[in-house]
Coordinates of C-alpha atoms and ligand atoms in Angstrom, one line a residue:
X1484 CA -20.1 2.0 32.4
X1485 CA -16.4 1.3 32.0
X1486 CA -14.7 2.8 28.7
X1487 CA -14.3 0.3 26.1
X1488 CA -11.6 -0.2 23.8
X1489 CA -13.2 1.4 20.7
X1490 CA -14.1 4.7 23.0
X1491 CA -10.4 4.4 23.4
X1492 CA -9.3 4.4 20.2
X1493 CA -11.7 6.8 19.5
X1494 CA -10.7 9.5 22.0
X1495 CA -6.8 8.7 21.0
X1496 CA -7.2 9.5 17.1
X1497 CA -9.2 12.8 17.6
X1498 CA -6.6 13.9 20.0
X1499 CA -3.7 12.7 17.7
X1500 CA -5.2 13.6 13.7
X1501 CA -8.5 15.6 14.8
X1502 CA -10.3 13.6 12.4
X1503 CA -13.0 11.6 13.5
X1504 CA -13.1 8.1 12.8
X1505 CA -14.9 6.4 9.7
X1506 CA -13.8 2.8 10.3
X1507 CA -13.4 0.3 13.3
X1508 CA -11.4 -2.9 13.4
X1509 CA -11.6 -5.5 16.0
X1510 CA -9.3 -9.0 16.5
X1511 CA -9.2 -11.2 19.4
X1512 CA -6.1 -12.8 20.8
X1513 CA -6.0 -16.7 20.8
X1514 CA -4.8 -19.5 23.4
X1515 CA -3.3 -23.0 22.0
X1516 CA -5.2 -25.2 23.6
X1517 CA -2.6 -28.2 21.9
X1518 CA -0.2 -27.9 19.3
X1519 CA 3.0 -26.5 21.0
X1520 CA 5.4 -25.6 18.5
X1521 CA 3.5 -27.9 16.1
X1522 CA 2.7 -25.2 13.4
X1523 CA 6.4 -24.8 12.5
X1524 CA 7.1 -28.5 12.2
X1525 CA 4.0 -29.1 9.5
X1526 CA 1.9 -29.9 12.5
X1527 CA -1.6 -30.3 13.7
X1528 CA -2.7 -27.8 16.3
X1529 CA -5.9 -27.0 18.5
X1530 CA -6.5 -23.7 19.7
X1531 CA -9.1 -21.0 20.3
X1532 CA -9.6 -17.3 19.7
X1533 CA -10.6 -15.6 23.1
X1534 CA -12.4 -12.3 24.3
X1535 CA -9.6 -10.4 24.6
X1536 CA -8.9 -7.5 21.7
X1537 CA -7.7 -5.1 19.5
X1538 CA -9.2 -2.4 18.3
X1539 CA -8.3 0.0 15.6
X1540 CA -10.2 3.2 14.4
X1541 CA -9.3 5.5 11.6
X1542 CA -9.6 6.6 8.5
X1543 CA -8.0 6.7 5.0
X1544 CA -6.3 9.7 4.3
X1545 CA -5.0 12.1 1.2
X1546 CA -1.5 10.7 -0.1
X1547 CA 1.0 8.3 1.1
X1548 CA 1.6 9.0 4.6
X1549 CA 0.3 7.1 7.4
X1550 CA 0.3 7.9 10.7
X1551 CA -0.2 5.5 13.7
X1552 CA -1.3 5.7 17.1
X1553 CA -1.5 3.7 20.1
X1554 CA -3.0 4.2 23.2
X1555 CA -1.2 1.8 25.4
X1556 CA 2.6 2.2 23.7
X1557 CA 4.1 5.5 23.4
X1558 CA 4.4 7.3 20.3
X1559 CA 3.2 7.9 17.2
X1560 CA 4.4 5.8 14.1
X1561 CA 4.3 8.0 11.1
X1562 CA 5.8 6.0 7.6
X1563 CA 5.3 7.0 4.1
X1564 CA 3.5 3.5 2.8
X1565 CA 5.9 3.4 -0.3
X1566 CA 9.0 3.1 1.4
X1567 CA 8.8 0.0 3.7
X1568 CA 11.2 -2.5 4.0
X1569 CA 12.4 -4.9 6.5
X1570 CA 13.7 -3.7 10.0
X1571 CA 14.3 -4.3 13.5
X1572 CA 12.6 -6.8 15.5
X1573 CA 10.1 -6.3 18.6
X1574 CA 8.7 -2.8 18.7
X1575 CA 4.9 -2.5 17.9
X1576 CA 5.6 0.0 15.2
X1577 CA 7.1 -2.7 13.5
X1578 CA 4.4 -5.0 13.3
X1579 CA 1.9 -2.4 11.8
X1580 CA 4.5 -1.5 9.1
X1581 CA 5.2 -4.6 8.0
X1582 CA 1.1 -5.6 8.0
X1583 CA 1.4 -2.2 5.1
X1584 CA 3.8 -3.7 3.9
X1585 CA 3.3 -7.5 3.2
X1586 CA -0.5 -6.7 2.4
X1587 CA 0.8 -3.6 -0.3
X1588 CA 3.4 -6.6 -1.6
X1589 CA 0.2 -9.3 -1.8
X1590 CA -2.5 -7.3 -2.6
X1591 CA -1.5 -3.6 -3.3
X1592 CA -0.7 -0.9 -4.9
X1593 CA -1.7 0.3 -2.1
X1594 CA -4.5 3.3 -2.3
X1595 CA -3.7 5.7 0.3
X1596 CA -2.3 6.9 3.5
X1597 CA -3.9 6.7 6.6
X1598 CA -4.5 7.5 10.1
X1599 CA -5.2 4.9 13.0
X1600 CA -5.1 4.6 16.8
X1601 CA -5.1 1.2 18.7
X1602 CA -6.1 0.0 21.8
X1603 CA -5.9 -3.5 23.2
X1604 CA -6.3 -5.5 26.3
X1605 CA -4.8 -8.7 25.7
X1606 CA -1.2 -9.0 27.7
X1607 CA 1.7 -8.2 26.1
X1608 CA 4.2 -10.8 25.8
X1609 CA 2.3 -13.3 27.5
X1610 CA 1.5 -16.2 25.3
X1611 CA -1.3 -14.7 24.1
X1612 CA -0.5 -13.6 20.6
X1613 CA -1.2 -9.8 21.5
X1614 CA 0.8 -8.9 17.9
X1615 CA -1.0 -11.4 15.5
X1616 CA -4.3 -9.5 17.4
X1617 CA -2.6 -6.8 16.5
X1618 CA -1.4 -7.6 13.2
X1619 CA -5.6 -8.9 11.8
X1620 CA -7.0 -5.6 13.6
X1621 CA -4.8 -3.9 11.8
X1622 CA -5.7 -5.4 8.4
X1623 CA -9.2 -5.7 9.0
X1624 CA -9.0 -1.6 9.2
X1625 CA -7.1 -1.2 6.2
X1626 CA -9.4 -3.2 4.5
X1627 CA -12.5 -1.7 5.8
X1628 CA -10.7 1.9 5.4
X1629 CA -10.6 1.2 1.5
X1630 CA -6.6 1.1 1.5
X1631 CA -6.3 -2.7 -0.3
X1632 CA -7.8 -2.4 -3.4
X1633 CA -10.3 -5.9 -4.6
X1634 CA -10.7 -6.4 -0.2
X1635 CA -13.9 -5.9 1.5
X1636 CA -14.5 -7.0 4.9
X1637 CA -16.5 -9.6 5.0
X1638 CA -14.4 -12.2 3.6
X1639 CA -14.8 -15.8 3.2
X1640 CA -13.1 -18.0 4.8
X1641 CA -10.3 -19.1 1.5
X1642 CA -9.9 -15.1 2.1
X1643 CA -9.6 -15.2 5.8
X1644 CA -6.8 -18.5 4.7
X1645 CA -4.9 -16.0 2.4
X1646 CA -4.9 -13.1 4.3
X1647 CA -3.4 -15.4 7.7
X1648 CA -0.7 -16.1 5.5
X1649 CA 0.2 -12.6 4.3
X1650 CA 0.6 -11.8 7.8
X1651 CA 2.6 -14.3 8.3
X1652 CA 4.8 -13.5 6.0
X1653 CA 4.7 -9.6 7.4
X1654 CA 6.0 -11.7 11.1
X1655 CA 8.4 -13.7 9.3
X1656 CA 9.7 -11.7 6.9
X1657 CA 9.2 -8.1 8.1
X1658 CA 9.8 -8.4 11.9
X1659 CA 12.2 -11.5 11.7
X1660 CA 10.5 -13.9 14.0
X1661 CA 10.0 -17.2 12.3
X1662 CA 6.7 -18.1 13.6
X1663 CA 3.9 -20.7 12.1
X1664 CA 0.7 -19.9 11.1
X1665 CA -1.3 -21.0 14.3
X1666 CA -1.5 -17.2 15.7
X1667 CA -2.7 -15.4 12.7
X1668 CA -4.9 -18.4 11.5
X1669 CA -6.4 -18.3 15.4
X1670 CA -7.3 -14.5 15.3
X1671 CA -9.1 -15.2 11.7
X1672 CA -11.2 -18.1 12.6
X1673 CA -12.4 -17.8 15.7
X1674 CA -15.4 -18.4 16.3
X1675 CA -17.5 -18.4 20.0
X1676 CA -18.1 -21.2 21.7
X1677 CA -16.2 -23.1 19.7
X1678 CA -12.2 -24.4 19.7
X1679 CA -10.6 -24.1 16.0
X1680 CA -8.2 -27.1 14.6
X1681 CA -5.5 -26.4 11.9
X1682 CA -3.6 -28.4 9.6
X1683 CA -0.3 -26.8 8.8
X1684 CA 1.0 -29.1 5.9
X1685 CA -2.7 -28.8 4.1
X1686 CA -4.1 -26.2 5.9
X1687 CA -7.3 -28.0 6.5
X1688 CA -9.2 -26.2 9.4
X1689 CA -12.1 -27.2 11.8
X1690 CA -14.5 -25.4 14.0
X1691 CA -15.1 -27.2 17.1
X1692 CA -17.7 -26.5 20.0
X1693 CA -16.3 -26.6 23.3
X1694 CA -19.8 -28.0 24.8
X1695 CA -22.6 -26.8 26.3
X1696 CA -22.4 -25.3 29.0
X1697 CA -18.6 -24.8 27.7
X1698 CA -16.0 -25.2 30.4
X1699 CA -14.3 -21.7 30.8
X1700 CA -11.0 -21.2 29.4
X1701 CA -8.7 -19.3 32.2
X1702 CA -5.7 -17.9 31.2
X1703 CA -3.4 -17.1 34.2
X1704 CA 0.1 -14.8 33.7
X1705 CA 2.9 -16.2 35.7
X1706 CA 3.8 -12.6 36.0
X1707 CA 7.4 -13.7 34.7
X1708 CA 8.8 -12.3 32.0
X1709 CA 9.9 -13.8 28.7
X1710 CA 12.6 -11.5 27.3
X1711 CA 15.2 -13.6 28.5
X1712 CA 14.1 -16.3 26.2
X1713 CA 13.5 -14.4 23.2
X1714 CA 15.9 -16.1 20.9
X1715 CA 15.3 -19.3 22.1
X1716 CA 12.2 -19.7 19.4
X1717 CA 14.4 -19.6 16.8
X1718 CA 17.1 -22.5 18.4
X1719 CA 14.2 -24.4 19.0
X1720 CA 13.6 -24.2 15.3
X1721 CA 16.9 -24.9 14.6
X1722 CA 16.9 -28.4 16.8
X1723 CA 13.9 -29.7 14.6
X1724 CA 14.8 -29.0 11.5
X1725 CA 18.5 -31.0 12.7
X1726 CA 16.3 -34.3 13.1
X1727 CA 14.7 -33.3 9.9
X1728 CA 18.3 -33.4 8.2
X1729 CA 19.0 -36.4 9.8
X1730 CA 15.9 -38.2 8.7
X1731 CA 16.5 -36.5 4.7
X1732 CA 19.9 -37.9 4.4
X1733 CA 18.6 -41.3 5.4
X1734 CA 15.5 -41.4 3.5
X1735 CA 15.5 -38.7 1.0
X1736 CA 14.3 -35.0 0.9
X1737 CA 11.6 -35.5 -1.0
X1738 CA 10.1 -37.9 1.1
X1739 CA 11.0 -36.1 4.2
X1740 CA 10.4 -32.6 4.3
X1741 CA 9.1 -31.6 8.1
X1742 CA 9.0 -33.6 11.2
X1743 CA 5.6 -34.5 9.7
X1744 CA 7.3 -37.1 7.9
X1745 CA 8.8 -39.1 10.5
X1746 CA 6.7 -41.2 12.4
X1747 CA 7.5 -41.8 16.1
X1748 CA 8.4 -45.1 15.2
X1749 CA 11.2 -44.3 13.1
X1750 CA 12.3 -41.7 15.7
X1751 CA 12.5 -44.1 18.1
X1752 CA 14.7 -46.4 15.7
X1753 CA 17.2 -43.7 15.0
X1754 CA 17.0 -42.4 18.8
X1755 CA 20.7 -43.6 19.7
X1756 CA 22.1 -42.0 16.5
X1757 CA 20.4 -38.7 17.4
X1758 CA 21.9 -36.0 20.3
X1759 CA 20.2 -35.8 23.1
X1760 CA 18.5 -32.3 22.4
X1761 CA 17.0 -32.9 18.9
X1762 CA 15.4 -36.3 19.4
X1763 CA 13.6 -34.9 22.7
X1764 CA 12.3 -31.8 20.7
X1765 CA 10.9 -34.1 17.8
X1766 CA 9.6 -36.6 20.4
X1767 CA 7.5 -33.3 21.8
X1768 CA 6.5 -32.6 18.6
X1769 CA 5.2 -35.6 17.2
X1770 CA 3.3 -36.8 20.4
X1771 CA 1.8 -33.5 20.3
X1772 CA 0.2 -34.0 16.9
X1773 CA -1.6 -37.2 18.3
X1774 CA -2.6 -35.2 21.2
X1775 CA -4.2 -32.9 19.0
X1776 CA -6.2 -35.8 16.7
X1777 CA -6.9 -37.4 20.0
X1778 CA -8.0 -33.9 21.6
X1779 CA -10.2 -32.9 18.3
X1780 CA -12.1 -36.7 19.0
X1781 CA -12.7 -35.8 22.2
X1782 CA -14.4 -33.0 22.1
X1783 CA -16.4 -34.5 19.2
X1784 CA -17.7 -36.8 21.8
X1785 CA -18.3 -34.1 24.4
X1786 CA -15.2 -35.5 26.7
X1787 CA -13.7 -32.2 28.0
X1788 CA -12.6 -34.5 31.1
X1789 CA -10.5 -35.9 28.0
X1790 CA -9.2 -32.8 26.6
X1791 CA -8.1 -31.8 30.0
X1792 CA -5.9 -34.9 30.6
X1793 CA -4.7 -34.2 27.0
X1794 CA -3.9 -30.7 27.8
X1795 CA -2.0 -32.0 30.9
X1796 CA 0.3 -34.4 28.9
X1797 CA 1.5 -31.5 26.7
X1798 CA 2.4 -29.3 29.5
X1799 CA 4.3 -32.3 30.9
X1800 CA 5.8 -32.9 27.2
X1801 CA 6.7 -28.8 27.1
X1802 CA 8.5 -29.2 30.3
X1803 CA 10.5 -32.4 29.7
X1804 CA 11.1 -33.0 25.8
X1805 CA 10.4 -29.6 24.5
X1806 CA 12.5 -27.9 27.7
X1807 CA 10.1 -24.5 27.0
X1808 CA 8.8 -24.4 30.5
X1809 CA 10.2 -22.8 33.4
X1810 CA 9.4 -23.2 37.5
X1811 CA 7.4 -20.5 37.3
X1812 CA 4.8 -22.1 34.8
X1813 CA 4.9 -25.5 36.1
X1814 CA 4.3 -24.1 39.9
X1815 CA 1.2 -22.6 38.1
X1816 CA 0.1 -25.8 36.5
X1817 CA 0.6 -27.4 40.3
X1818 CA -1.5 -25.0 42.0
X1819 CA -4.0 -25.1 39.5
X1820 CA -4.4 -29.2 39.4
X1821 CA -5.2 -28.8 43.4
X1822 CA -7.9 -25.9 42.5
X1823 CA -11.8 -26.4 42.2
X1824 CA -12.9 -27.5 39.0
X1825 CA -9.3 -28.0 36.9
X1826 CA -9.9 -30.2 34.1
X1827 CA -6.6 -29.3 32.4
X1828 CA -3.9 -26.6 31.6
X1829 CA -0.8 -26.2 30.1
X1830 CA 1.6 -23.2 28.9
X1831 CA 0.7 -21.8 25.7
X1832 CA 2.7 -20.7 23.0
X1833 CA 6.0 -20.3 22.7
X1834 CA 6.9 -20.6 26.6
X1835 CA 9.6 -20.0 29.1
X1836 CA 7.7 -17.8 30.6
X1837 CA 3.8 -15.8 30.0
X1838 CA 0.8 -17.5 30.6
X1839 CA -1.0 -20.9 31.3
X1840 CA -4.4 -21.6 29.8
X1841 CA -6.8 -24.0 32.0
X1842 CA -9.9 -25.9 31.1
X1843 CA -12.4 -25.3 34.2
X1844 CA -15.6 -26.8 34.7
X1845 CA -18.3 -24.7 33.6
X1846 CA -19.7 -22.6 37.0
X1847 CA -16.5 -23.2 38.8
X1848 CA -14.5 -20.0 37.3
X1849 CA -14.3 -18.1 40.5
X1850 CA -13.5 -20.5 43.1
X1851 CA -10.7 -21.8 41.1
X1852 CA -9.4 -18.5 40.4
X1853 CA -9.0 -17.8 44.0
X1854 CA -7.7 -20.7 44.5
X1855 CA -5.2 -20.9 42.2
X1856 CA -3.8 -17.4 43.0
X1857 CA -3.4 -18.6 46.4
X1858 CA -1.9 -21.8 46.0
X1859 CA 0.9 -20.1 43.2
X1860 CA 1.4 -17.1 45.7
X1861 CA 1.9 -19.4 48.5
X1862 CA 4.8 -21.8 46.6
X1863 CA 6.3 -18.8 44.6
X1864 CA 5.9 -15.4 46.4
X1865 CA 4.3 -13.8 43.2
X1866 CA 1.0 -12.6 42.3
X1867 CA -0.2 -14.3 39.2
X1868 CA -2.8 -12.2 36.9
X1869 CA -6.3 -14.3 36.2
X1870 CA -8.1 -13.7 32.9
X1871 CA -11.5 -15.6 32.9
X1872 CA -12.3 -15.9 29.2
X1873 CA -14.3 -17.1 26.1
X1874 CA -14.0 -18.3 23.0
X1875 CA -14.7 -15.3 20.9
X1876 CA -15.0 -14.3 17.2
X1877 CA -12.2 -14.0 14.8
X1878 CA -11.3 -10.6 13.7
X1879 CA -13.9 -8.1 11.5
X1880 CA -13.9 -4.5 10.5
X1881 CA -16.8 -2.1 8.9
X1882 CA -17.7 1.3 8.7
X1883 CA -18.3 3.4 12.1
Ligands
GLA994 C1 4.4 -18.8 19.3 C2 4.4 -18.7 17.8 C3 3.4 -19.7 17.2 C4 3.6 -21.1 17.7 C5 3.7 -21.1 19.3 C6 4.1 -22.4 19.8 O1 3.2 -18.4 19.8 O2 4.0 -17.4 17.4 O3 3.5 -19.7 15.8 O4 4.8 -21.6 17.2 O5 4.7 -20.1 19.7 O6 3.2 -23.4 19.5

C-alpha cells in the first residue's frame, strides 16, 4: 500500500519534534471551473474543490514558539507566535505565518505554540491553489490543536464563510498577493460530487452536483512555468480597477464601486473612450460572470455538454480579452478538443502558465488522457503531467 500523506506527516514530525502527533488536518486544492479573475472584480465564480491535499499533523505545545515542518519544502519554520508581522512574499513559510497571524489578529489571543509537519500533493504553482490548501489545512490544525480559543472543528458553514476571509486577509495582507476569495472559499466548501458557486459582492454560495455518473474533472500541467508572470496578477488588477475609475467619474462612486457595476452595455458605450488594454480586461470579466449564471443553469438541468462549451468560451475569453494565456496552455486546450470524450477545458486561475482543467465524459478518463499527452507532446515537444480527479470535501481537522 502506497504511503499516504498523513503517514508522511506523521513520520516528518516524530523525526523533527519527537512528539507524536495528537491532531490531523486535511484541505483539498480547488480548480475554477468559470470565474477567471472574477472574484477580484465583485464577480460570480464556479469552481470545485478536488482530491488533491494537504495534510498537517501536530500538536499544541508549552509557550509561544512554534515550529513548522514540511516534508516536501526544505526547512524548518520556527517563529515565536507573538511577533509576526508582514513579510516577504512567496516562500511557504510565509503562508503558515501569516495563517498565525491573521487568525491570532481575528480570533486570538492565541493559546499556545506549536509543532506541525505538512505534506501535500497538489502541484505547486500550477493553478491549483496548492497555498490556500495549504493555508485551510493549516487552520483546520490549529483549530483542532486547541491554539484559537471559541474554534472547534466542525464549523458551520457562516464559520467556514468567516474563517475564508481571515485567510484571505493572511494572502493579502501578510504575503502581499492581492487575491479574491474564490481559493480559500473553494478549499472550505467543497463538497464531493458536487461543483461550488460563489458570489463575491454578497457572498452568496451554492453547492452544485456535477451529475451522475459525474464527468471527471482532469487537470493537465503544461509543465511551463509561471514565475515569469508573477507580477502580472497585480497589473491585471490594476487594468480593472482603471475602467472602474472611468466608469466612477462618469456615474458616481457610490453607484459604481467594482466592474460589477457596469453592465456590458455601458462598456460597450464607453468602449472608444477606453484604451485598448482596460476595456478588453472588463469585457473578459463581465462575460465571464454570465458564463457563470449560464454555467450554474446548466448544470441545474444536467447539461454538462453546456458547461463544457461554457468552459471553452472562457478559455477563448482568457486568451483574447483577458491576455492570461500563453501557447503553451492554448496548445493544451487544442490537443485536448481532438481527444476522446472532451466536453470542455480552460486554464484555471490566475494563468500564463500551470494547468488546464477539462470536463470529460464520465468512463472516458483514460483514453483522453493518453490522448491528450500525445497530441500536446507532438505540437509542443513537452510532457504534460495528467491528474485524473474528483470533486472532493472541503477542508476538516480532529483529533488523531
Ligand atoms: C488566482 C487567485 C484567485 C483568482 C484566480 C483567477 O488563483 O488566487 O483569487 O483571482 O487567480 O480567477
Amino acid at each position: 500500500m502506497p504511503t499516504s500523506l498523513e503517514q508522511l506527516a506523521r513520520a516528518a514530525a516524530i523525526d523533527a519534534f519527537g512528539d507524536s502527533p495528537t491532531v490531523v488536518a486535511q484541505a483539498p486544492a480547488r480548480v475554477e471551473l468559470l470565474g477567471n479573475h472574477t472574484d477580484h472584480n465583485g464577480g460570480l465564480v464556479l469552481a470545485a474543490a478536488i482530491d488533491r491535499y494537504t495534510v498537517v499533523v501536530g500538536r499544541a505545545s508549552e509557550g509561544r514558539q512554534a515550529a513548522v515542518r514540511s516534508t516536501n519544502l526544505r526547512g524548518v519554520e520556527a517563529f515565536t507566535i507573538d511577533e509576526l508581522a508582514p513579510g516577504e512574499q512567496g516562500a511557504w513559510g510565509q503562508y503558515v505565518r501569516g495563517v498565525t497571524w491573521a487568525l491570532g489578529e481575528n480570533d486570538g489571543p492565541l493559546r499556545s505554540g506549536f509543532e506541525a509537519a505538512l505534506a501535500g500533493d497538489v502541484p505547486l504553482g500550477a493553478g491549483l491553489s496548492s497555498s490556500a490548501s495549504l493555508q485551510a489545512a493549516f487552520a483546520m490544525f490549529l483549530i483542532a490543536a486547541g491554539v484559537i480559543p471559541d474554534l472547534t472543528p466542525d464549523l458551520d458553514d457562516d464559520a467556514r464563510m468567516a474563517l475564508a476571509k481571515t485567510l484571505r486577509r493572511s494572502e493579502n495582507a501578510f504575503v502581499g498577493v492581492a487575491s479574491g476569495l474564490l481559493d480559500q472559499f473553494s478549499c472550505l466548501f467543497g463538497r464531493a460530487g458536487h461543483a461550488l458557486t460563489l458570489d463575491c459582492r454578497s457572498l452568496a454560495y451554492d453547492r452544485l452536483p456535477l451529475g451522475d455518473p459525474a464527468p471527471a474533472i482532469i487537470v493537465v500541467d503544461s509543465a511551463t512555468s509561471r514565475r515569469l508572470a508573477d507580477g502580472m496578477y497585480n497589473v491585471r488588477r490594476a487594468e480593472c480597477e482603471a475602467v472602474v475609475k472611468h466608469f466612477q467619474e462618469r456615474k458616481g462612486a457610490d453607484r459604481v464601486r467594482t466592474l460589477r457595476d457596469i453592465t456590458l452595455d455601458e462598456l460597450l458605450s464607453d468602449w472608444d473612450t477606453l484604451d485598448e488594454a482596460p476595456r478588453l480586461r472588463a469585457r473578459h470579466v463581465l462575460t465571464e460572470n454570465d458564463r457563470v449564471v449560464q454555467g450554474a443553469d446548466a448544470l441545474r438541468a444536467g447539461d454538462v455538454v453546456e458547461f463544457g462549451r461554457l468552459m471553452l468560451a472562457s478559455h477563448a475569453s482568457s486568451r483574447d480579452d483577458f491576455q492570461n494565456s500563453s501557447p503553451a496552455l492554448d496548445a493544451l486546450i487544442d490537443s485536448a478538443q481532438v481527444s476522446p470524450g472532451f466536453l470542455g477545458g480552460k486554464l484555471s486561475g490566475a494563468g500564463w502558465a500551470g494547468c488546464t482543467v477539462n470536463l470529460v465524459q464520465h468512463g472516458c478518463a483514460e483514453e483522453f488522457s493518453k490522448a491528450v499527452v500525445d497530441a500536446y507532446t507532438k505540437r509542443t515537444g513537452l510532457t504534460p503531467i495528467v491528474h485524473i480527479c474528483h470533486a472532493a470535501d472541503g477542508a476538516w481537522g480532529r483529533a488523531g
